[in-house]
Amino acid sequence: MTEAKSGWRSTILVPVFAPAVIVTLLLVIGTISSPELAGDVFSVTLAYITETFGWFYMLAVASFLLFIVIVACSSWGNIKLGPDHAAPQYSFPAWFAMLFSAGYGIALLFFGVAEPVTHFANPPAGTAETLDAAKQAMQIAFFHWGFHIWAIYGLVGLVLAYFSFRHGLPLSMRSALYPLIGDKIYGPIGHTVDVVAILGTLFGIATTLGLSVAQINAGLHYLWPSIPISNTVQVITIAAVTALALISVVAGLDKGVKNLSILNMVLAVALMLFVFLVGPSIFILEAFLQNTGSYLNNIVERTFNLQAYTHSDWIGNWTLFIFGWTIAWAPFVGLFIAKISRGRTIRQFVFGVMLVPTIFTFMWFSVFGDTALHLIMNEGYTALITEVQNDKAIALFKLFEHLPLTSIVSFITVILIVTFFVTSSDSGSLVIDSLASGGLMHTPALQRAFWAILEGVVAAVLLMAGGLSALQTMTIVTALPFAIIMIIAMLGMWRALVIEGHRDVSLLHHMQGSRYSEDSLAANWKKRLAGIVNFPDRNDVEGFIDKTVMPGMQRLSQSLIEQGWPAEAKLDTEHGRAYLEINKPDQLDFIYEVRLREYSRPTFAYPEMQREGENDQYYYRAEVFLRRGGQTYDVYGYDEQEIIGDILDHFEKYLHFLHISPGVLPWNMTEHDEMLQDEPPAPAS
């Protein structure tokens, strides 16, 4: 890091930042200098990648879905994204709102009506504008925006959250390679991975912004016909909304992005409920259930359908574009949802990220898409087909023409698109700047502002060069190398989980087994009973840690040192803990810790007495913590010999793990342990 003259401390990692900016600027300059030539190059490139690598995209996406489902359903699903004792950072409603708004909220607004109507009028197979075409249109929309999309996001997010919060590695794509190449992730290989991730994210965001401004322009023209639909208006819109995004970027994650995301969700849900209530409600519910069943029934066939026996550009214009867009978008969304998912288990993360947004998406397409199809097939609104074919961005507003409060709803929709635009831009800026800073979670506002401006510039330039087709091309192009990186990351994650499994097997044992063996049970049962029914206060447990735990650790530490093992016992009074650390660089890193923890006193702890004050509301435990986090058992009441015996039990198991494990992982979670931060956590319950 270098100190800037302006007084703010830069976090830029030059080997990542410089190549990403240079490649982006060269593209911008080349496109501006010859827009027509650039447009031709984009078209040729798109055709080549679609024809040559279409099978690879489909196979990769299928493997991503299969992988995260298997991991979530296995015993690995219980692993925390952080220390074993970590709690979720955000409530579920706030978490869901943030991941959804930063995902593809704009896409739903753009394609919610346009895609079903387009497929109904021009299906990839069968006769157009028939009942079968309507069913097929909704099945395709569900397939494009269902589990596969969120499997891509989920894989990247899971990999990043696991390696960062559980192992203390940078919140960056390079960390996924640690089980495969170790510390080489900090060298050229890691830099290259992050550069590809930045470029993919940048162009993925540019595509989203391009769709947004096209729809904003269409909405403004619809409300005020004097405003033309043109590149000039769209570029001005990009500039204006980017300025709004800068305000949110400066505010940061908790104030800017979080609040805007919640606003997005409120407006989106309100809009959907309005259309549901004034539209064909019963038909929507019936279609939702039927289309969901059809989607689940045909998911395997559609996953591997490349139209190999027909020569059509449909698969490239739709399925490959959407999947490629999602892959390019994945570093952004994945890293963003990783940031907000610390403390959740792998199973919670996977099913939360996949199921809830997918169900909401299906409901969204059912409300808007099926309402549009109902108007066309049952009320004769066939003009909607022509309007959508001429300009997909106008589709949603044309739907509102046949619903009450057209102008008001259209205006609210424009506002919603703008807020989605802002959240995409500011969230993307936070993520790209984190990647360009080596995975740091907190970066200067000026750096984030730079990326927000660059996103707007790229989107504007590509729109001028070739409209949405240019954006589409760059998305698919940048998605190709990142798809390869995702496959490598998947392999790295698998290897890390295998190592974690070996650790679980090695360390799993009954914590009280050595203390309460058959030989000692008769002598210790009174002490054990006292430990069960007593609820000590803070002073008692602090005294226990200071006078029993710490001397035991010191004795053991001295014995280890005498035998040539580098051991050290420390007392941390600020955080109420004592710990013994045995460290041989690049060989072993063992830590055993006894930590003071506060709990609410249960009601059964007051058999025949009244609570006498606030101090009586809580009791305290001396819990064991290892490198991987809290072990959820209490050693208060142990004598010095028993403490030493418990340490040796864990140390023996740790050495056994090192012996049988196919590799090592850092398990450095201090930075993500909320109990060791300045602000004390809320009492456990």
XYZ file of C-alpha atoms in Angstrom:
685
model
C 0.000 0.000 0.000
C 1.192 3.479 -0.745
C 0.392 6.811 0.756
C -1.251 9.117 -1.714
C -0.540 12.824 -1.801
C -4.160 13.624 -1.236
C -4.005 12.150 2.254
C -5.958 8.940 1.673
C -4.261 5.586 1.838
C -4.450 3.604 -1.373
C -5.094 -0.139 -1.199
C -4.424 -0.743 -4.892
C -2.568 -3.933 -5.821
C -0.666 -2.693 -8.863
C -0.105 -6.091 -10.629
C -3.892 -6.521 -10.700
C -5.069 -2.938 -11.065
C -2.743 -1.910 -13.902
C -3.462 -4.751 -16.397
C -7.226 -4.515 -15.796
C -7.279 -0.748 -16.387
C -4.949 -0.932 -19.407
C -7.028 -3.625 -21.157
C -10.231 -1.692 -20.450
C -8.822 1.619 -21.705
C -7.428 0.008 -24.863
C -10.861 -1.412 -25.597
C -12.528 1.940 -24.939
C -10.029 3.859 -27.107
C -10.187 1.291 -29.918
C -13.969 1.312 -29.924
C -14.203 5.106 -29.917
C -11.661 5.446 -32.726
C -13.541 3.079 -35.061
C -17.060 2.183 -33.859
C -18.090 0.428 -37.094
C -14.990 -1.779 -37.207
C -15.409 -2.567 -33.531
C -19.024 -3.567 -34.155
C -17.959 -5.945 -36.956
C -15.279 -7.491 -34.754
C -17.813 -7.987 -31.974
C -20.231 -9.772 -34.336
C -17.588 -12.141 -35.741
C -16.252 -12.917 -32.260
C -19.714 -13.659 -30.907
C -20.488 -16.077 -33.748
C -17.163 -17.910 -33.315
C -17.457 -18.392 -29.554
C -21.091 -19.464 -29.789
C -20.383 -22.087 -32.447
C -17.114 -23.347 -30.944
C -17.630 -23.201 -27.191
C -21.387 -23.448 -26.751
C -21.092 -27.033 -25.522
C -18.471 -25.965 -22.973
C -20.713 -23.277 -21.463
C -23.609 -25.703 -21.056
C -21.444 -28.478 -19.587
C -19.757 -26.045 -17.194
C -23.052 -24.632 -15.908
C -24.439 -28.143 -15.396
C -21.348 -29.128 -13.380
C -21.648 -26.004 -11.207
C -25.239 -26.870 -10.307
C -24.454 -30.502 -9.579
C -21.424 -29.599 -7.458
C -23.033 -27.163 -5.041
C -26.119 -29.345 -4.572
C -23.922 -32.347 -3.687
C -21.825 -30.268 -1.281
C -24.888 -28.755 0.425
C -26.566 -32.149 0.869
C -23.416 -33.825 2.219
C -21.993 -33.625 5.740
C -19.896 -30.717 4.491
C -23.083 -28.662 4.475
C -22.709 -28.186 8.242
C -19.427 -26.299 7.864
C -19.644 -22.652 8.878
C -18.477 -19.879 6.566
C -16.319 -18.565 9.363
C -15.373 -19.881 12.808
C -17.489 -22.733 14.163
C -19.122 -20.338 16.641
C -19.847 -17.554 14.126
C -23.352 -16.096 13.808
C -24.834 -14.578 10.593
C -23.880 -10.951 10.075
C -27.235 -9.912 8.597
C -30.820 -10.966 9.227
C -32.384 -13.185 6.587
C -34.677 -10.465 5.120
C -31.782 -8.007 4.786
C -29.531 -10.748 3.409
C -32.054 -11.830 0.823
C -32.789 -8.259 -0.270
C -29.102 -7.476 -0.730
C -28.222 -10.605 -2.705
C -31.281 -10.304 -4.880
C -30.890 -6.617 -5.722
C -27.267 -7.087 -6.557
C -28.073 -10.144 -8.654
C -30.332 -9.721 -11.597
C -33.199 -7.502 -10.518
C -32.676 -5.452 -13.676
C -32.893 -8.590 -15.793
C -36.301 -9.445 -14.354
C -37.635 -6.008 -15.172
C -36.222 -6.190 -18.699
C -37.085 -9.804 -19.567
C -40.126 -10.445 -17.335
C -42.510 -9.624 -20.198
C -40.165 -9.482 -23.176
C -38.792 -13.032 -23.028
C -42.067 -15.013 -22.719
C -43.696 -12.911 -25.458
C -40.657 -13.288 -27.740
C -40.538 -17.087 -27.341
C -44.309 -17.284 -27.806
C -44.041 -15.441 -31.128
C -40.843 -17.189 -32.234
C -40.301 -20.484 -30.368
C -37.096 -22.489 -30.920
C -39.243 -25.496 -31.855
C -42.849 -25.980 -32.893
C -45.529 -23.630 -34.204
C -45.617 -19.989 -33.095
C -48.492 -18.370 -31.199
C -50.096 -21.609 -30.056
C -50.927 -23.090 -26.680
C -47.791 -25.273 -26.882
C -45.736 -22.193 -27.757
C -47.052 -20.413 -24.636
C -46.133 -23.385 -22.418
C -42.714 -23.632 -24.041
C -42.102 -19.887 -23.642
C -42.642 -20.037 -19.889
C -40.565 -23.211 -19.513
C -37.676 -21.544 -21.321
C -37.937 -18.410 -19.173
C -37.916 -20.525 -16.013
C -34.908 -22.459 -17.297
C -32.949 -19.327 -18.171
C -33.513 -17.658 -14.797
C -33.833 -20.608 -12.443
C -31.432 -22.875 -10.566
C -28.612 -22.675 -13.116
C -28.232 -18.925 -12.722
C -28.019 -19.086 -8.972
C -25.755 -22.128 -9.080
C -23.204 -19.970 -10.920
C -23.558 -17.151 -8.399
C -23.652 -19.586 -5.517
C -20.491 -21.435 -6.507
C -18.402 -18.277 -6.732
C -19.908 -16.879 -3.533
C -19.400 -20.142 -1.653
C -15.784 -20.492 -2.728
C -14.952 -16.925 -1.769
C -16.773 -16.988 1.568
C -15.286 -20.343 2.561
C -11.664 -19.496 1.838
C -11.883 -15.977 3.222
C -13.960 -16.363 6.376
C -12.879 -19.873 7.294
C -9.225 -19.692 6.335
C -8.306 -16.016 6.445
C -7.355 -15.857 2.767
C -8.078 -12.753 0.663
C -11.699 -12.239 -0.390
C -10.634 -12.763 -3.959
C -10.902 -15.406 -6.690
C -7.244 -16.302 -6.318
C -7.950 -17.815 -2.882
C -9.851 -20.711 -4.476
C -6.556 -21.963 -5.882
C -4.855 -22.264 -2.468
C -5.474 -26.022 -2.021
C -3.935 -26.566 -5.468
C -0.931 -24.207 -5.542
C -0.551 -22.952 -1.954
C 1.175 -19.592 -1.446
C 1.690 -19.191 -5.201
C -1.747 -17.544 -5.209
C 0.053 -14.357 -4.161
C 2.167 -14.415 -7.341
C 1.520 -13.988 -11.077
C -1.028 -16.839 -11.236
C -3.189 -15.202 -8.583
C -2.852 -11.779 -10.203
C -3.979 -13.184 -13.562
C -7.043 -14.820 -12.025
C -8.109 -11.565 -10.373
C -7.537 -9.564 -13.579
C -9.847 -11.925 -15.477
C -12.395 -11.636 -12.670
C -12.261 -7.827 -12.806
C -12.679 -7.717 -16.589
C -15.556 -10.177 -16.467
C -17.261 -8.199 -13.747
C -16.696 -4.905 -15.526
C -18.256 -6.049 -18.787
C -21.007 -7.959 -17.027
C -21.976 -4.782 -15.204
C -21.702 -2.820 -18.442
C -24.225 -5.215 -20.029
C -26.599 -4.754 -17.127
C -26.256 -0.991 -17.259
C -26.884 -1.094 -21.006
C -30.129 -3.003 -20.497
C -31.089 -0.598 -17.721
C -30.626 2.597 -19.694
C -32.438 1.105 -22.685
C -35.424 0.395 -20.474
C -35.195 3.744 -18.663
C -35.111 5.489 -22.051
C -38.135 3.482 -23.190
C -39.980 4.359 -19.991
C -39.191 8.063 -20.242
C -40.280 8.089 -23.891
C -43.481 6.327 -22.945
C -44.259 8.832 -20.186
C -43.022 11.869 -22.098
C -43.034 11.228 -25.874
C -40.908 14.315 -26.487
C -37.925 12.409 -25.077
C -36.572 10.347 -28.009
C -35.185 6.807 -27.883
C -31.562 7.347 -28.854
C -27.988 6.616 -27.861
C -27.568 10.238 -26.794
C -30.368 10.016 -24.248
C -29.035 6.704 -23.003
C -25.502 8.034 -22.558
C -26.870 11.044 -20.651
C -28.883 8.626 -18.509
C -25.756 6.589 -17.784
C -23.968 9.755 -16.675
C -26.845 10.876 -14.450
C -27.423 7.535 -12.759
C -23.679 6.933 -12.337
C -23.595 10.215 -10.414
C -26.294 8.835 -8.103
C -24.322 5.611 -7.749
C -21.279 7.596 -6.639
C -23.262 8.894 -3.671
C -24.184 5.348 -2.652
C -20.602 4.158 -3.242
C -19.231 6.752 -0.859
C -21.839 5.789 1.761
C -20.568 2.200 1.758
C -22.103 -1.276 2.115
C -24.197 -0.960 5.250
C -25.658 2.476 4.560
C -25.765 2.797 0.783
C -26.143 -0.652 -0.735
C -28.167 -2.177 2.105
C -30.761 0.596 2.256
C -31.148 0.830 -1.520
C -31.460 -2.948 -1.762
C -34.279 -3.021 0.753
C -35.988 -0.171 -1.127
C -35.630 -2.183 -4.341
C -37.249 -5.210 -2.807
C -40.154 -3.199 -1.384
C -40.853 -1.537 -4.747
C -40.412 -4.779 -6.721
C -42.722 -6.772 -4.444
C -45.298 -3.948 -4.466
C -45.196 -3.829 -8.279
C -45.566 -7.598 -8.557
C -48.480 -7.690 -6.089
C -50.230 -4.892 -7.984
C -50.037 -6.746 -11.310
C -51.087 -9.986 -9.603
C -54.160 -8.420 -7.997
C -55.393 -6.491 -11.045
C -54.407 -9.240 -13.491
C -55.752 -12.789 -13.951
C -54.846 -13.895 -10.401
C -56.197 -17.454 -10.478
C -54.648 -18.105 -13.887
C -51.288 -16.820 -12.621
C -51.337 -19.199 -9.636
C -52.321 -22.153 -11.799
C -49.670 -21.306 -14.395
C -47.025 -20.863 -11.670
C -47.589 -24.376 -10.345
C -47.841 -25.955 -13.793
C -44.756 -24.209 -15.170
C -42.722 -25.048 -12.080
C -43.602 -28.713 -12.507
C -42.739 -28.623 -16.214
C -39.435 -26.921 -15.414
C -38.455 -29.568 -12.866
C -39.576 -32.375 -15.184
C -37.528 -31.151 -18.157
C -34.524 -29.602 -16.392
C -32.052 -32.317 -17.414
C -33.038 -32.306 -21.089
C -32.941 -28.515 -21.369
C -29.599 -28.348 -19.537
C -27.909 -30.362 -22.272
C -29.956 -29.140 -25.256
C -27.678 -27.383 -27.737
C -29.916 -27.778 -30.796
C -27.149 -29.881 -32.346
C -29.419 -31.130 -35.159
C -30.673 -27.713 -36.197
C -28.700 -24.716 -37.336
C -30.050 -21.709 -35.497
C -28.633 -18.724 -33.706
C -31.376 -18.966 -31.064
C -29.220 -20.816 -28.537
C -26.484 -18.179 -28.841
C -28.832 -15.223 -28.639
C -30.645 -16.543 -25.613
C -29.334 -19.453 -23.525
C -25.612 -18.938 -24.103
C -25.942 -15.179 -23.763
C -27.805 -15.435 -20.456
C -25.464 -18.087 -19.041
C -22.394 -16.222 -20.336
C -23.726 -12.969 -18.892
C -24.237 -14.695 -15.566
C -20.705 -16.173 -15.572
C -19.229 -12.757 -16.381
C -21.437 -11.271 -13.676
C -20.524 -14.011 -11.188
C -17.342 -12.467 -9.704
C -19.397 -9.434 -8.763
C -22.505 -11.159 -7.414
C -20.518 -14.040 -5.924
C -18.080 -11.797 -4.087
C -20.867 -9.511 -2.987
C -23.043 -12.277 -1.505
C -19.922 -13.789 0.061
C -19.307 -10.507 1.874
C -22.776 -10.561 3.384
C -22.911 -14.300 4.203
C -20.298 -14.676 6.935
C -21.460 -16.960 9.723
C -23.917 -19.063 7.728
C -23.405 -22.763 7.107
C -22.669 -24.044 3.617
C -26.116 -25.657 3.533
C -27.872 -22.442 4.584
C -25.882 -20.500 2.026
C -26.565 -22.822 -0.902
C -30.269 -23.346 -0.297
C -30.810 -19.716 0.680
C -29.025 -18.421 -2.412
C -30.653 -20.920 -4.776
C -34.160 -21.638 -3.560
C -35.553 -18.321 -2.341
C -34.498 -16.110 -5.280
C -35.463 -18.840 -7.749
C -38.979 -19.183 -6.331
C -39.355 -15.405 -6.360
C -38.136 -15.340 -9.960
C -40.642 -18.008 -11.024
C -43.405 -16.023 -9.385
C -42.214 -12.850 -11.131
C -42.261 -14.439 -14.584
C -45.640 -16.000 -13.823
C -47.119 -12.649 -12.809
C -45.714 -10.593 -15.678
C -45.116 -13.167 -18.413
C -48.345 -15.096 -17.981
C -50.338 -11.873 -17.652
C -48.903 -10.779 -21.000
C -49.659 -14.164 -22.616
C -53.182 -14.106 -21.153
C -53.808 -10.676 -22.685
C -52.534 -11.887 -26.077
C -54.362 -15.227 -26.185
C -57.620 -14.385 -24.402
C -58.123 -10.645 -24.855
C -56.706 -10.163 -28.320
C -53.817 -7.875 -27.379
C -51.680 -9.175 -30.268
C -50.148 -5.738 -30.823
C -47.941 -6.485 -27.818
C -46.044 -9.053 -29.901
C -45.114 -6.467 -32.530
C -44.138 -3.917 -29.888
C -41.836 -6.409 -28.136
C -40.249 -7.580 -31.400
C -39.486 -3.962 -32.308
C -38.085 -3.023 -28.891
C -37.835 -5.412 -25.942
C -37.198 -2.508 -23.548
C -40.748 -1.177 -24.037
C -42.451 -4.510 -23.246
C -43.186 -3.858 -19.575
C -44.646 -0.414 -20.226
C -46.873 -1.729 -23.026
C -48.215 -4.312 -20.606
C -49.178 -1.550 -18.178
C -51.357 0.020 -20.891
C -53.946 -2.680 -20.261
C -53.816 -2.331 -16.484
C -55.189 0.385 -14.159
C -53.112 3.401 -13.075
C -50.873 3.074 -16.134
C -48.952 6.331 -15.768
C -48.366 5.980 -12.012
C -47.206 2.376 -12.282
C -44.944 3.209 -15.236
C -43.354 6.062 -13.302
C -42.740 3.812 -10.277
C -41.202 1.243 -12.629
C -38.758 3.822 -13.997
C -37.800 4.713 -10.416
C -37.306 1.019 -9.653
C -35.071 0.542 -12.693
C -33.005 3.549 -11.610
C -32.541 2.171 -8.081
C -31.590 -1.245 -9.484
C -29.125 0.561 -11.736
C -27.627 2.368 -8.757
C -27.307 -0.791 -6.617
C -25.697 -2.678 -9.496
C -23.198 0.104 -10.087
C -22.261 0.755 -6.470
C -22.195 -2.934 -5.508
C -20.073 -3.671 -8.560
C -17.680 -0.875 -7.651
C -17.258 -2.228 -4.127
C -16.504 -5.680 -5.473
C -14.150 -4.662 -8.291
C -12.186 -2.419 -5.956
C -11.899 -5.279 -3.487
C -10.514 -7.524 -6.253
C -8.103 -4.801 -7.376
C -6.930 -4.431 -3.766
C -6.008 -8.063 -3.222
C -9.292 -8.990 -1.560
C -9.417 -6.256 1.085
C -12.913 -5.673 2.431
C -12.460 -1.995 3.277
C -11.136 0.341 0.592
C -11.089 4.136 0.123
C -14.195 5.756 -1.306
C -12.181 7.454 -4.084
C -11.074 4.087 -5.444
C -14.630 2.794 -5.496
C -15.734 6.004 -7.212
C -13.097 5.443 -9.930
C -14.546 2.041 -10.777
C -18.118 3.354 -10.762
C -17.132 5.985 -13.311
C -15.215 3.446 -15.432
C -18.261 1.115 -15.482
C -20.378 3.960 -16.828
C -17.766 4.858 -19.458
C -17.498 1.253 -20.704
C -21.276 0.870 -20.918
C -21.608 4.169 -22.815
C -18.815 3.355 -25.284
C -20.130 -0.130 -26.070
C -23.646 1.237 -26.551
C -22.312 3.773 -29.046
C -20.329 1.083 -30.881
C -22.936 -1.568 -31.373
C -25.755 -1.214 -28.909
C -26.790 -4.197 -26.855
C -25.171 -6.644 -29.303
C -21.726 -5.222 -28.484
C -22.458 -5.544 -24.788
C -23.656 -9.107 -25.370
C -20.458 -9.997 -27.231
C -18.092 -8.648 -24.594
C -20.040 -10.462 -21.918
C -19.724 -13.856 -23.595
C -16.052 -13.251 -24.493
C -15.027 -12.411 -20.920
C -17.153 -15.250 -19.564
C -15.099 -17.906 -21.385
C -11.822 -17.584 -19.427
C -13.691 -17.042 -16.184
C -15.692 -20.237 -16.721
C -12.365 -22.082 -16.833
C -11.306 -20.359 -13.617
C -14.603 -21.394 -11.995
C -13.941 -25.041 -12.892
C -10.471 -24.828 -11.321
C -11.992 -23.110 -8.275
C -14.524 -25.924 -7.993
C -11.692 -28.457 -7.910
C -9.897 -26.371 -5.288
C -13.029 -26.227 -3.145
C -13.476 -29.981 -3.418
C -9.908 -30.604 -2.297
C -10.325 -28.180 0.620
C -13.492 -29.946 1.769
C -11.736 -33.320 1.579
C -8.994 -31.903 3.818
C -11.636 -30.512 6.165
C -13.250 -33.929 6.283
C -9.952 -35.488 7.352
C -9.722 -32.894 10.124
C -13.224 -33.712 11.317
C -12.413 -37.414 11.489
C -9.160 -36.759 13.335
C -10.530 -34.302 15.844
C -13.900 -35.893 16.550
C -14.003 -37.498 19.975
C -16.029 -37.263 23.137
C -14.729 -34.186 24.865
C -15.412 -35.458 28.335
C -14.232 -38.984 27.680
C -10.757 -38.743 29.214
C -11.985 -36.781 32.203
C -14.892 -39.016 33.060
C -13.554 -42.478 32.333
C -14.846 -45.523 34.196
C -11.800 -45.550 36.478
C -12.313 -42.014 37.688
C -16.113 -41.743 37.584
C -16.605 -42.804 41.209
C -14.175 -40.184 42.472
C -15.397 -37.352 40.244
C -19.185 -37.677 40.201
C -19.743 -34.962 42.820
C -17.498 -32.554 40.943
C -19.280 -33.412 37.716
C -22.714 -32.823 39.314
C -21.571 -29.445 40.604
C -20.433 -28.484 37.129
C -23.850 -29.374 35.710
C -26.107 -27.570 38.203
C -23.942 -24.541 39.013
C -24.126 -21.336 36.952
C -20.997 -19.357 37.862
C -20.693 -15.591 37.632
C -18.100 -13.656 35.662
C -15.594 -13.298 38.509
C -15.618 -17.040 39.177
C -14.832 -17.948 35.570
C -12.249 -15.186 35.157
C -10.536 -16.425 38.290
C -10.624 -19.995 36.975
C -8.959 -18.960 33.700
C -6.315 -16.926 35.529
C -5.513 -19.349 38.368
C -6.106 -22.781 36.871
C -6.092 -22.668 33.078
C -3.168 -20.318 32.642
C -0.786 -22.135 35.069
C -1.622 -25.444 33.351
C -0.854 -23.944 29.935
C 2.417 -22.492 31.244
C 3.538 -25.828 32.663
C 2.762 -27.619 29.418
C 4.388 -24.860 27.367
C 7.597 -25.120 29.405
C 7.696 -28.889 28.963
C 7.216 -28.548 25.198
C 10.005 -25.967 24.962
C 12.350 -28.266 26.893
C 11.658 -30.941 24.260
C 12.322 -28.589 21.356
C 8.779 -27.600 20.489
C 8.131 -23.833 20.044
C 5.214 -23.255 22.413
C 3.883 -20.134 24.089
C 1.091 -19.537 26.627
C -0.619 -16.133 26.745
C -3.327 -14.459 28.816
C -5.560 -11.967 26.974
C -7.524 -10.172 29.700
C -9.130 -7.752 27.213
C -11.033 -10.569 25.524
C -11.235 -12.871 28.552
C -9.154 -15.739 27.196
C -6.006 -17.780 27.722
C -4.385 -19.696 24.908
C -1.481 -22.012 24.153
C 0.068 -21.833 20.694
C 2.475 -24.332 19.148
C 3.876 -23.087 15.886
C 6.468 -24.484 13.499
C 6.471 -22.295 10.353
C 5.225 -24.195 7.282
C 4.828 -27.365 9.357
C 2.189 -27.031 12.060
C 0.127 -24.333 13.729
C -1.829 -25.532 16.750
C -3.796 -23.362 19.149
C -5.848 -24.297 22.201
C -7.831 -21.543 23.827
C -10.137 -21.213 26.811
C -12.471 -18.260 26.365
C -14.939 -16.567 28.705
C -18.475 -16.658 27.242
C -21.670 -15.041 28.489
C -25.075 -16.749 28.336
C -28.570 -15.946 29.463
C -29.383 -17.850 32.646
C -32.085 -20.474 31.904
C -35.310 -20.438 33.895
C -34.616 -23.835 35.413
C -31.560 -22.345 37.125
C -33.928 -20.667 39.642
C -35.660 -23.594 41.345
C -36.827 -21.832 44.488
C -35.488 -18.305 44.411
C -36.200 -14.949 42.871
C -33.972 -13.088 40.487
C -32.250 -10.411 42.447
C -30.664 -8.145 39.841
C -29.376 -7.765 36.335
C -26.189 -9.644 37.177
C -28.260 -12.733 37.902
C -29.629 -12.768 34.374
C -26.417 -14.188 32.968
C -23.973 -16.932 33.749
C -20.525 -17.650 32.302
C -18.645 -20.591 30.819
C -15.002 -21.316 30.110
C -15.303 -22.756 26.612
C -12.627 -24.403 24.487
C -11.713 -22.863 21.145
C -9.428 -24.349 18.493
C -8.086 -22.871 15.281
C -11.383 -23.636 13.566
C -13.503 -21.912 16.228
C -15.543 -22.722 19.321
C -16.017 -26.361 20.356
C -19.139 -25.607 22.455
C -18.046 -27.385 25.644
C -17.175 -25.945 29.057
C -14.032 -26.746 31.097
C -14.959 -24.704 34.169
C -14.288 -26.912 37.195
C -11.415 -28.799 35.595
C -8.269 -28.968 37.669
C -4.848 -28.181 36.244
C -4.078 -31.779 35.305
C -7.385 -32.157 33.495
C -6.740 -28.970 31.508
C -3.344 -30.283 30.439
C -4.905 -33.627 29.521
C -7.570 -31.933 27.371
C -4.910 -29.898 25.558
C -2.878 -33.005 24.858
C -5.959 -34.838 23.578
C -6.523 -32.108 20.994
C -2.835 -31.826 20.155
C -2.579 -35.572 19.569
C -5.575 -35.489 17.253
C -4.109 -32.511 15.413
C -0.819 -34.310 14.796
C -2.779 -37.310 13.537
C -4.645 -35.035 11.118
C -1.366 -33.670 9.759
C -0.190 -37.233 9.274
C -3.214 -38.443 7.259
C -4.293 -35.233 5.517
C -3.637 -34.867 1.772
C -2.894 -31.158 2.279
C -3.099 -28.240 4.678
C -5.285 -25.158 4.988
C -4.637 -21.977 7.001
C -7.712 -21.947 9.286
C -6.782 -18.387 10.175
C -10.098 -16.923 11.313
C -9.056 -14.311 13.868
C -10.001 -11.436 11.560
C -13.508 -12.852 11.160
C -14.060 -13.766 14.811
C -16.592 -11.201 16.023
C -15.778 -12.067 19.650
C -12.249 -10.696 19.214
C -13.318 -7.420 17.632
C -13.583 -4.115 19.477
C -17.372 -4.190 19.694
C -18.583 -6.973 22.030
C -21.076 -9.434 20.555
C -24.562 -9.835 21.892
C -24.965 -12.441 24.662
C -25.408 -15.949 23.370
C -28.669 -17.688 24.087
